[in-house]
């Protein structure tokens, strides 16, 4: 019942105080109010919405609530009465709901600070619905629509990895923390004129966790992720590539705050040796210019580029990143963590020391494949859990695979 009244009160107060913004509504309730155009005043509470949280019939009986049978809408008839009822029954919820906190902060008996409550609520741009609406809006413009089919946009909610799934070196984690704090202190950094922040270059061989880390960052920072591979937007037609690059950066700005993750970053630089020299040069220049014209402090876009071939990058490109984050072949410590993470759910004990020792030079992706192979081998032989032996065989197989790869 309390939850249902929270919905009603939140709508009523939000409608009355124009200074309240979407971000003030707690995420869980926000999801009720998303419509075609977003969250719009007046918020209306329908029978079906309340049904999700409990017995809507009971709500009809309350003296401060009116139910309109015709349009199936609930409405609060006396905010005073409703507020009194809520203080008595739902005081804890006020401390998690900025809309309510805003209204109740003047009540001595409640003792709540709007600012404190607000700080704890997840921002609106972390909602799947918000990202979807933004994309729909952008897609109305044909030139964006085309580009949106070549990039992937994730809302943080849709991302299924986080930092507990990726084993990183201390230096890498430190960079993550610096970004986190830079975002939190955006205003301060702007004031002191430190705007050259928030352009990261992830460098390392395939399968070392670059993409995974970018995604985990999106989840952790609660920022939507715009993911694009440069090979996807590179065109054989003169000038097309440049135009596409510009569009991608524009999309990121429109979705801001967000992370723009550019994968295969060397792709444009790499083609420099080809015949279409002028077109490629132009594309590189556009890329440089676009990087220059975007920044975290002013536009709210965190740029992350990733490459397996740092040596192919132009010096002018290097210079534009304020931080190079290396993703080397994982150290012993990191390999241990990856094995531990992947084997922890299997009901068996393994000689992790040995596994770590035997996988020197293996990437995280290769270790994952080893575990996968061992699990499948066991399953096909009718065993639920792989043995140490299964893992060792998979490692041997992987070794020949790596040798094969290196011989080409
Ligand atoms: N350090 C790590 N910790 C946990 N898992 C890892 C790690 N490195 C790689 N993996 C796993 O390997 C797979 C590939 O990783 P990911 O896609 O992040 O690599 P990448 O560096 O982006 O590779 P590429 O350069 O080919 O794009 C993922 O499934 C990921 O879970
Ligand atoms: Mg990747």
Coordinates of C-alpha atoms and ligand atoms in Angstrom, one line a residue:
X1 CA 0.0 0.0 0.0
X2 CA 2.8 2.4 0.9
X3 CA 4.5 1.9 -2.4
X4 CA 1.2 2.7 -4.2
X5 CA 0.7 5.9 -2.3
X6 CA 4.3 6.8 -3.0
X7 CA 3.6 6.7 -6.7
X8 CA 0.5 8.9 -6.3
X9 CA 2.2 11.4 -4.1
X10 CA 5.3 11.6 -6.3
X11 CA 3.0 12.3 -9.3
X12 CA 1.1 15.0 -7.4
X13 CA 4.1 16.8 -6.0
X14 CA 6.0 16.6 -9.3
X15 CA 3.0 18.1 -11.1
X16 CA 2.8 21.0 -8.6
X17 CA 6.5 22.0 -8.5
X18 CA 7.9 22.8 -11.9
X19 CA 11.4 23.1 -10.5
X20 CA 11.5 19.4 -10.1
X21 CA 13.1 17.5 -12.9
X22 CA 12.9 14.0 -14.3
X23 CA 16.1 13.1 -12.3
X24 CA 14.2 13.8 -9.1
X25 CA 11.9 10.8 -9.7
X26 CA 13.5 7.6 -8.5
X27 CA 14.4 5.2 -11.3
X28 CA 11.9 2.6 -10.4
X29 CA 9.0 5.1 -10.6
X30 CA 10.4 6.9 -13.6
X31 CA 9.9 3.8 -15.6
X32 CA 6.1 4.0 -15.0
X33 CA 5.9 7.5 -16.5
X34 CA 7.9 7.2 -19.7
X35 CA 5.7 7.9 -22.7
X36 CA 6.3 8.7 -26.3
X37 CA 7.8 12.0 -25.7
X38 CA 9.5 11.2 -22.4
X39 CA 8.4 12.1 -18.9
X40 CA 5.9 14.9 -19.3
X41 CA 3.8 16.9 -17.0
X42 CA 1.1 16.3 -15.8
X43 CA 2.0 12.8 -14.7
X44 CA -1.0 10.6 -14.5
X45 CA -1.4 7.5 -12.5
X46 CA -3.6 4.8 -14.0
X47 CA -5.0 1.7 -12.4
X48 CA -2.7 -0.6 -14.3
X49 CA 0.4 1.2 -13.1
X50 CA -0.5 0.8 -9.4
X51 CA -1.4 -2.8 -9.9
X52 CA 2.3 -3.5 -10.4
X53 CA 3.0 -2.6 -6.9
X54 CA 0.1 -4.1 -5.0
X55 CA -3.6 -4.1 -4.4
X56 CA -4.9 -1.0 -6.2
X57 CA -8.5 -1.7 -5.0
X58 CA -7.4 -0.9 -1.4
X59 CA -6.2 2.5 -2.6
X60 CA -9.7 3.5 -3.7
X61 CA -10.9 3.3 -0.1
X62 CA -8.5 6.0 1.2
X63 CA -10.1 9.3 2.1
X64 CA -7.6 11.4 0.2
X65 CA -7.7 9.5 -3.1
X66 CA -10.2 9.8 -5.9
X67 CA -10.6 7.1 -8.6
X68 CA -12.1 8.0 -11.9
X69 CA -13.9 5.0 -13.3
X70 CA -14.1 6.4 -16.7
X71 CA -10.4 7.0 -17.5
X72 CA -9.2 4.6 -14.8
X73 CA -7.0 7.3 -13.2
X74 CA -6.2 7.9 -9.6
X75 CA -5.8 11.3 -8.1
X76 CA -4.9 12.7 -4.7
X77 CA -7.7 15.0 -3.5
X78 CA -6.0 16.4 -0.5
X79 CA -2.2 16.7 -0.5
X80 CA -2.3 17.6 3.2
X81 CA -4.0 14.5 4.3
X82 CA -2.0 12.3 2.0
X83 CA 1.2 13.8 3.3
X84 CA 0.2 13.2 6.9
X85 CA -0.7 9.7 6.1
X86 CA 2.7 9.1 4.4
X87 CA 4.8 10.6 7.2
X88 CA 3.1 8.1 9.5
X89 CA 3.4 5.1 7.3
X90 CA 6.2 5.6 4.7
X91 CA 8.8 7.8 6.2
X92 CA 11.7 5.6 5.0
X93 CA 10.6 5.9 1.4
X94 CA 10.9 9.7 1.6
X95 CA 14.6 9.3 2.2
X96 CA 15.0 7.5 -1.1
X97 CA 12.7 9.7 -3.2
X98 CA 13.9 13.2 -4.1
X99 CA 10.5 14.4 -5.2
X100 CA 9.1 13.5 -1.8
X101 CA 12.2 14.8 0.0
X102 CA 11.7 18.1 -1.8
X103 CA 8.2 18.5 -0.4
X104 CA 8.9 17.1 3.1
X105 CA 12.2 18.9 3.7
X106 CA 10.2 21.6 5.4
X107 CA 8.6 19.1 7.8
X108 CA 10.6 19.1 11.0
X109 CA 9.1 15.8 11.9
X110 CA 10.6 14.2 8.8
X111 CA 14.1 15.6 9.0
X112 CA 15.2 15.0 5.4
X113 CA 17.4 16.9 3.1
X114 CA 16.5 17.1 -0.6
X115 CA 20.1 17.5 -1.6
X116 CA 21.2 14.4 0.2
X117 CA 18.4 12.2 -1.2
X118 CA 19.0 13.5 -4.7
X119 CA 22.6 12.5 -4.7
X120 CA 21.7 8.9 -4.3
X121 CA 19.3 8.6 -7.2
X122 CA 20.5 7.2 -10.6
X123 CA 20.4 9.8 -13.3
X124 CA 17.8 9.7 -16.0
X125 CA 20.3 9.1 -18.8
X126 CA 21.1 5.7 -17.3
X127 CA 17.6 4.5 -18.2
X128 CA 17.0 2.2 -21.1
X129 CA 13.9 4.2 -21.9
X130 CA 15.7 7.5 -22.0
X131 CA 18.4 6.2 -24.4
X132 CA 15.7 4.7 -26.6
X133 CA 13.8 7.9 -26.8
X134 CA 16.9 9.9 -27.7
X135 CA 17.6 7.5 -30.5
X136 CA 14.1 7.6 -31.8
X137 CA 14.3 11.4 -31.8
X138 CA 17.6 11.3 -33.7
X139 CA 16.4 8.7 -36.1
X140 CA 13.8 11.2 -37.4
X141 CA 16.7 12.9 -39.2
X142 CA 17.6 10.6 -42.1
X143 CA 21.3 11.3 -41.9
X144 CA 21.4 10.2 -38.3
X145 CA 19.2 7.2 -38.9
X146 CA 21.7 5.8 -41.4
X147 CA 24.6 6.2 -39.0
X148 CA 22.7 4.8 -36.1
X149 CA 22.4 1.6 -38.0
X150 CA 26.2 1.4 -38.0
X151 CA 26.8 2.2 -34.3
X152 CA 25.6 0.4 -31.3
X153 CA 24.1 2.3 -28.4
X154 CA 23.8 0.6 -25.0
X155 CA 22.1 2.0 -22.0
X156 CA 24.0 1.2 -18.8
X157 CA 21.1 -1.0 -17.8
X158 CA 21.6 -3.2 -20.8
X159 CA 25.2 -3.9 -20.2
X160 CA 25.9 -7.3 -18.7
X161 CA 29.5 -7.0 -17.5
X162 CA 30.9 -5.1 -14.6
X163 CA 34.2 -4.7 -13.0
X164 CA 33.8 -7.8 -11.0
X165 CA 33.9 -9.7 -14.2
X166 CA 37.2 -8.3 -15.5
X167 CA 40.6 -8.8 -14.0
X168 CA 42.7 -5.6 -14.3
X169 CA 46.2 -4.5 -13.3
X170 CA 46.4 -1.9 -10.6
X171 CA 47.5 0.7 -13.0
X172 CA 44.4 0.1 -15.2
X173 CA 42.1 0.3 -12.2
X174 CA 43.8 3.6 -11.1
X175 CA 42.9 5.1 -14.5
X176 CA 39.3 4.0 -14.1
X177 CA 39.1 5.7 -10.7
X178 CA 40.6 8.9 -12.2
X179 CA 37.9 9.0 -14.8
X180 CA 35.3 8.4 -12.3
X181 CA 36.5 11.3 -10.2
X182 CA 36.9 13.6 -13.2
X183 CA 33.3 13.0 -14.1
X184 CA 32.1 13.7 -10.6
X185 CA 34.2 16.9 -10.4
X186 CA 33.4 18.1 -13.9
X187 CA 32.2 21.5 -12.7
X188 CA 35.4 22.0 -10.6
X189 CA 37.6 21.0 -13.5
X190 CA 35.8 23.4 -15.8
X191 CA 36.3 26.2 -13.3
X192 CA 40.0 25.7 -13.0
X193 CA 40.3 25.5 -16.8
X194 CA 41.4 21.8 -16.9
X195 CA 39.4 20.7 -19.9
X196 CA 42.0 18.3 -21.5
X197 CA 40.6 15.3 -19.7
X198 CA 38.6 12.3 -20.8
X199 CA 40.3 11.0 -23.9
X200 CA 41.7 7.5 -23.4
X201 CA 43.5 5.2 -25.8
X202 CA 43.3 1.5 -24.9
X203 CA 46.2 -0.3 -26.4
X204 CA 46.8 -4.0 -26.5
X205 CA 46.6 -7.3 -28.3
X206 CA 43.2 -8.8 -29.1
X207 CA 41.3 -10.4 -26.3
X208 CA 42.9 -8.5 -23.4
X209 CA 39.7 -6.8 -22.1
X210 CA 39.6 -3.5 -23.9
X211 CA 36.0 -3.7 -25.0
X212 CA 34.9 -5.4 -21.8
X213 CA 36.5 -2.6 -19.8
X214 CA 34.8 0.1 -21.9
X215 CA 31.4 -1.6 -21.3
X216 CA 32.1 -2.0 -17.6
X217 CA 32.9 1.7 -17.4
X218 CA 29.6 2.5 -18.9
X219 CA 27.8 0.5 -16.3
X220 CA 29.9 1.8 -13.5
X221 CA 29.6 5.5 -14.5
X222 CA 26.0 5.0 -15.5
X223 CA 26.7 6.6 -18.9
X224 CA 25.2 5.3 -22.1
X225 CA 27.7 3.8 -24.5
X226 CA 28.0 4.6 -28.1
X227 CA 30.1 1.9 -29.7
X228 CA 31.5 2.1 -33.2
X229 CA 34.2 0.3 -35.2
X230 CA 36.0 2.5 -37.6
X231 CA 36.0 -0.2 -40.3
X232 CA 32.2 -0.1 -40.2
X233 CA 32.0 3.6 -41.2
X234 CA 34.9 3.6 -43.6
X235 CA 33.7 3.9 -47.1
X236 CA 35.3 3.6 -50.5
X237 CA 33.5 6.7 -51.7
X238 CA 35.4 9.9 -51.6
X239 CA 34.5 12.0 -48.6
X240 CA 32.0 9.6 -47.2
X241 CA 34.3 8.4 -44.4
X242 CA 34.9 12.0 -43.2
X243 CA 31.2 12.6 -43.2
X244 CA 30.6 9.5 -41.2
X245 CA 33.2 10.3 -38.6
X246 CA 31.6 13.7 -38.1
X247 CA 28.2 12.1 -37.7
X248 CA 29.4 9.7 -35.1
X249 CA 30.8 12.5 -33.0
X250 CA 27.6 14.5 -33.4
X251 CA 25.6 11.5 -32.2
X252 CA 27.7 11.2 -29.1
X253 CA 27.2 14.9 -28.4
X254 CA 23.5 14.5 -28.8
X255 CA 23.4 11.6 -26.4
X256 CA 25.7 13.3 -23.9
X257 CA 26.6 12.5 -21.2
X258 CA 27.9 9.3 -22.7
X259 CA 30.9 7.3 -23.6
X260 CA 32.0 7.2 -27.2
X261 CA 33.9 4.0 -27.7
X262 CA 35.8 3.9 -31.0
X263 CA 37.1 0.4 -31.8
X264 CA 39.6 -0.5 -34.5
X265 CA 40.9 2.9 -34.1
X266 CA 43.9 2.2 -36.3
X267 CA 41.7 1.4 -39.2
X268 CA 41.7 4.8 -40.8
X269 CA 45.4 5.4 -40.2
X270 CA 46.2 1.9 -41.5
X271 CA 44.7 2.6 -44.9
X272 CA 46.9 5.6 -45.4
X273 CA 49.2 3.6 -47.6
X274 CA 46.5 2.8 -50.1
X275 CA 45.9 4.6 -53.4
X276 CA 43.2 7.0 -52.3
X277 CA 45.7 9.1 -50.5
X278 CA 43.8 12.4 -50.5
X279 CA 40.6 10.8 -49.2
X280 CA 42.4 9.0 -46.5
X281 CA 44.3 12.1 -45.4
X282 CA 41.0 13.9 -45.2
X283 CA 39.5 11.2 -43.1
X284 CA 42.4 11.3 -40.7
X285 CA 42.1 15.1 -40.5
X286 CA 38.5 14.9 -39.8
X287 CA 39.2 12.4 -37.0
X288 CA 41.7 14.7 -35.5
X289 CA 39.4 17.7 -35.7
X290 CA 36.5 15.8 -34.2
X291 CA 38.7 14.6 -31.3
X292 CA 39.8 18.2 -30.7
X293 CA 36.3 19.5 -30.7
X294 CA 34.9 17.1 -28.1
X295 CA 35.7 16.9 -24.5
X296 CA 34.4 15.5 -21.3
X297 CA 34.3 18.6 -19.2
X298 CA 32.4 20.7 -21.7
X299 CA 30.3 18.2 -23.7
X300 CA 30.1 15.3 -21.3
X301 CA 31.5 12.8 -23.7
X302 CA 34.2 10.4 -22.5
X303 CA 36.1 9.3 -25.6
X304 CA 37.7 5.9 -25.5
X305 CA 39.6 4.6 -28.5
X306 CA 41.0 1.1 -28.8
X307 CA 43.6 -0.4 -31.0
X308 CA 45.7 -3.6 -31.4
X309 CA 48.2 -1.8 -33.6
X310 CA 49.5 1.3 -31.9
X311 CA 52.5 1.4 -34.2
X312 CA 50.2 2.3 -37.1
X313 CA 48.8 5.4 -35.4
X314 CA 49.9 8.8 -36.6
X315 CA 51.9 10.8 -34.1
X316 CA 49.3 13.5 -34.4
X317 CA 46.7 11.0 -33.2
X318 CA 48.7 9.9 -30.2
X319 CA 49.2 13.4 -29.0
X320 CA 45.4 13.9 -28.6
X321 CA 44.9 11.4 -25.9
X322 CA 45.5 12.5 -22.4
X323 CA 45.9 8.9 -21.3
X324 CA 47.2 5.8 -22.9
X325 CA 46.0 2.7 -21.0
X326 CA 47.9 -0.4 -21.8
X327 CA 46.2 -3.8 -22.0
X328 CA 49.2 -6.2 -22.1
X329 CA 49.1 -9.9 -22.0
X330 CA 47.9 -10.5 -18.5
X331 CA 50.4 -11.0 -15.7
X332 CA 50.5 -14.0 -13.4
X333 CA 48.3 -12.2 -10.9
X334 CA 45.7 -11.3 -13.5
X335 CA 45.7 -14.8 -15.0
X336 CA 45.1 -16.1 -11.6
X337 CA 42.1 -13.8 -11.0
X338 CA 40.6 -14.7 -14.4
X339 CA 40.9 -18.5 -13.6
X340 CA 39.5 -17.9 -10.2
X341 CA 36.6 -15.9 -11.6
X342 CA 35.8 -18.5 -14.3
X343 CA 36.2 -21.6 -12.1
X344 CA 34.5 -20.3 -9.0
X345 CA 31.1 -21.5 -10.1
X346 CA 32.3 -25.0 -10.8
X347 CA 32.0 -27.5 -8.0
X348 CA 35.6 -28.9 -8.1
X349 CA 39.0 -27.9 -6.9
X350 CA 41.8 -27.1 -9.3
X351 CA 45.5 -26.5 -9.2
X352 CA 45.3 -22.9 -10.0
X353 CA 49.1 -22.4 -9.6
X354 CA 49.7 -24.9 -12.4
X355 CA 47.1 -23.4 -14.6
X356 CA 48.6 -19.9 -14.2
X357 CA 52.1 -21.3 -14.9
X358 CA 51.0 -23.1 -18.0
X359 CA 49.2 -20.1 -19.5
X360 CA 52.0 -17.6 -19.7
X361 CA 51.4 -15.3 -22.7
X362 CA 47.7 -16.2 -23.0
X363 CA 45.1 -13.5 -23.1
X364 CA 42.0 -13.3 -21.0
X365 CA 40.0 -14.3 -24.1
X366 CA 42.1 -17.4 -24.6
X367 CA 41.8 -18.4 -20.9
X368 CA 38.0 -18.0 -21.3
X369 CA 38.1 -20.3 -24.3
X370 CA 40.1 -22.9 -22.4
X371 CA 37.5 -23.0 -19.6
X372 CA 34.8 -23.2 -22.2
X373 CA 36.5 -26.1 -24.0
X374 CA 37.0 -28.0 -20.8
X375 CA 33.4 -27.5 -19.7
X376 CA 32.1 -28.7 -23.0
X377 CA 34.4 -31.7 -23.1
X378 CA 33.2 -32.7 -19.7
X379 CA 29.5 -32.2 -20.6
X380 CA 29.8 -34.3 -23.8
X381 CA 31.2 -37.1 -21.7
X382 CA 28.3 -36.8 -19.4
X383 CA 30.2 -35.1 -16.5
X384 CA 28.8 -31.8 -15.0
X385 CA 32.2 -30.5 -14.0
X386 CA 35.5 -30.5 -15.8
X387 CA 38.6 -31.9 -14.2
X388 CA 42.0 -30.5 -14.0
X389 CA 42.9 -32.9 -16.8
X390 CA 40.2 -31.4 -19.1
X391 CA 41.7 -28.0 -18.4
X392 CA 45.3 -29.1 -19.1
X393 CA 44.2 -30.7 -22.4
X394 CA 42.4 -27.5 -23.4
X395 CA 45.6 -25.6 -22.6
X396 CA 47.7 -27.8 -24.8
X397 CA 45.2 -27.4 -27.6
X398 CA 45.3 -23.7 -27.2
X399 CA 49.1 -23.7 -27.3
X400 CA 49.1 -25.3 -30.7
X401 CA 46.5 -22.9 -31.9
X402 CA 48.6 -20.0 -30.7
X403 CA 51.6 -21.4 -32.5
X404 CA 49.6 -21.8 -35.6
X405 CA 48.4 -18.2 -35.4
X406 CA 52.0 -17.0 -34.9
X407 CA 53.3 -18.9 -37.9
X408 CA 51.3 -16.9 -40.4
Ligands
LIG1 N1 41.4 -9.2 -18.0 C1 40.3 -9.9 -18.3 N2 39.4 -10.3 -17.3 C2 38.3 -11.0 -17.6 N3 38.0 -11.4 -18.8 C3 38.7 -11.0 -19.8 C4 39.9 -10.3 -19.6 N4 40.5 -10.0 -20.8 C5 39.7 -10.6 -21.7 N5 38.6 -11.2 -21.1 C6 37.5 -11.9 -21.8 O1 37.9 -12.2 -23.1 C7 36.8 -11.8 -24.0 C8 37.3 -10.8 -25.0 O2 37.6 -9.6 -24.4 P1 37.4 -8.2 -25.0 O3 36.4 -8.3 -26.1 O4 37.2 -7.2 -24.0 O5 38.9 -8.0 -25.7 P2 39.5 -6.8 -26.5 O6 40.7 -6.4 -25.9 O7 38.4 -5.8 -26.8 O8 39.8 -7.5 -27.9 P3 39.9 -6.9 -29.4 O9 41.1 -6.1 -29.5 O10 40.0 -8.1 -30.2 O11 38.7 -6.1 -29.6 C9 35.7 -11.3 -23.2 O12 34.7 -12.3 -23.2 C10 36.3 -11.1 -21.8 O13 35.4 -11.4 -20.9
LIG2 MG1 37.4 -5.2 -28.5

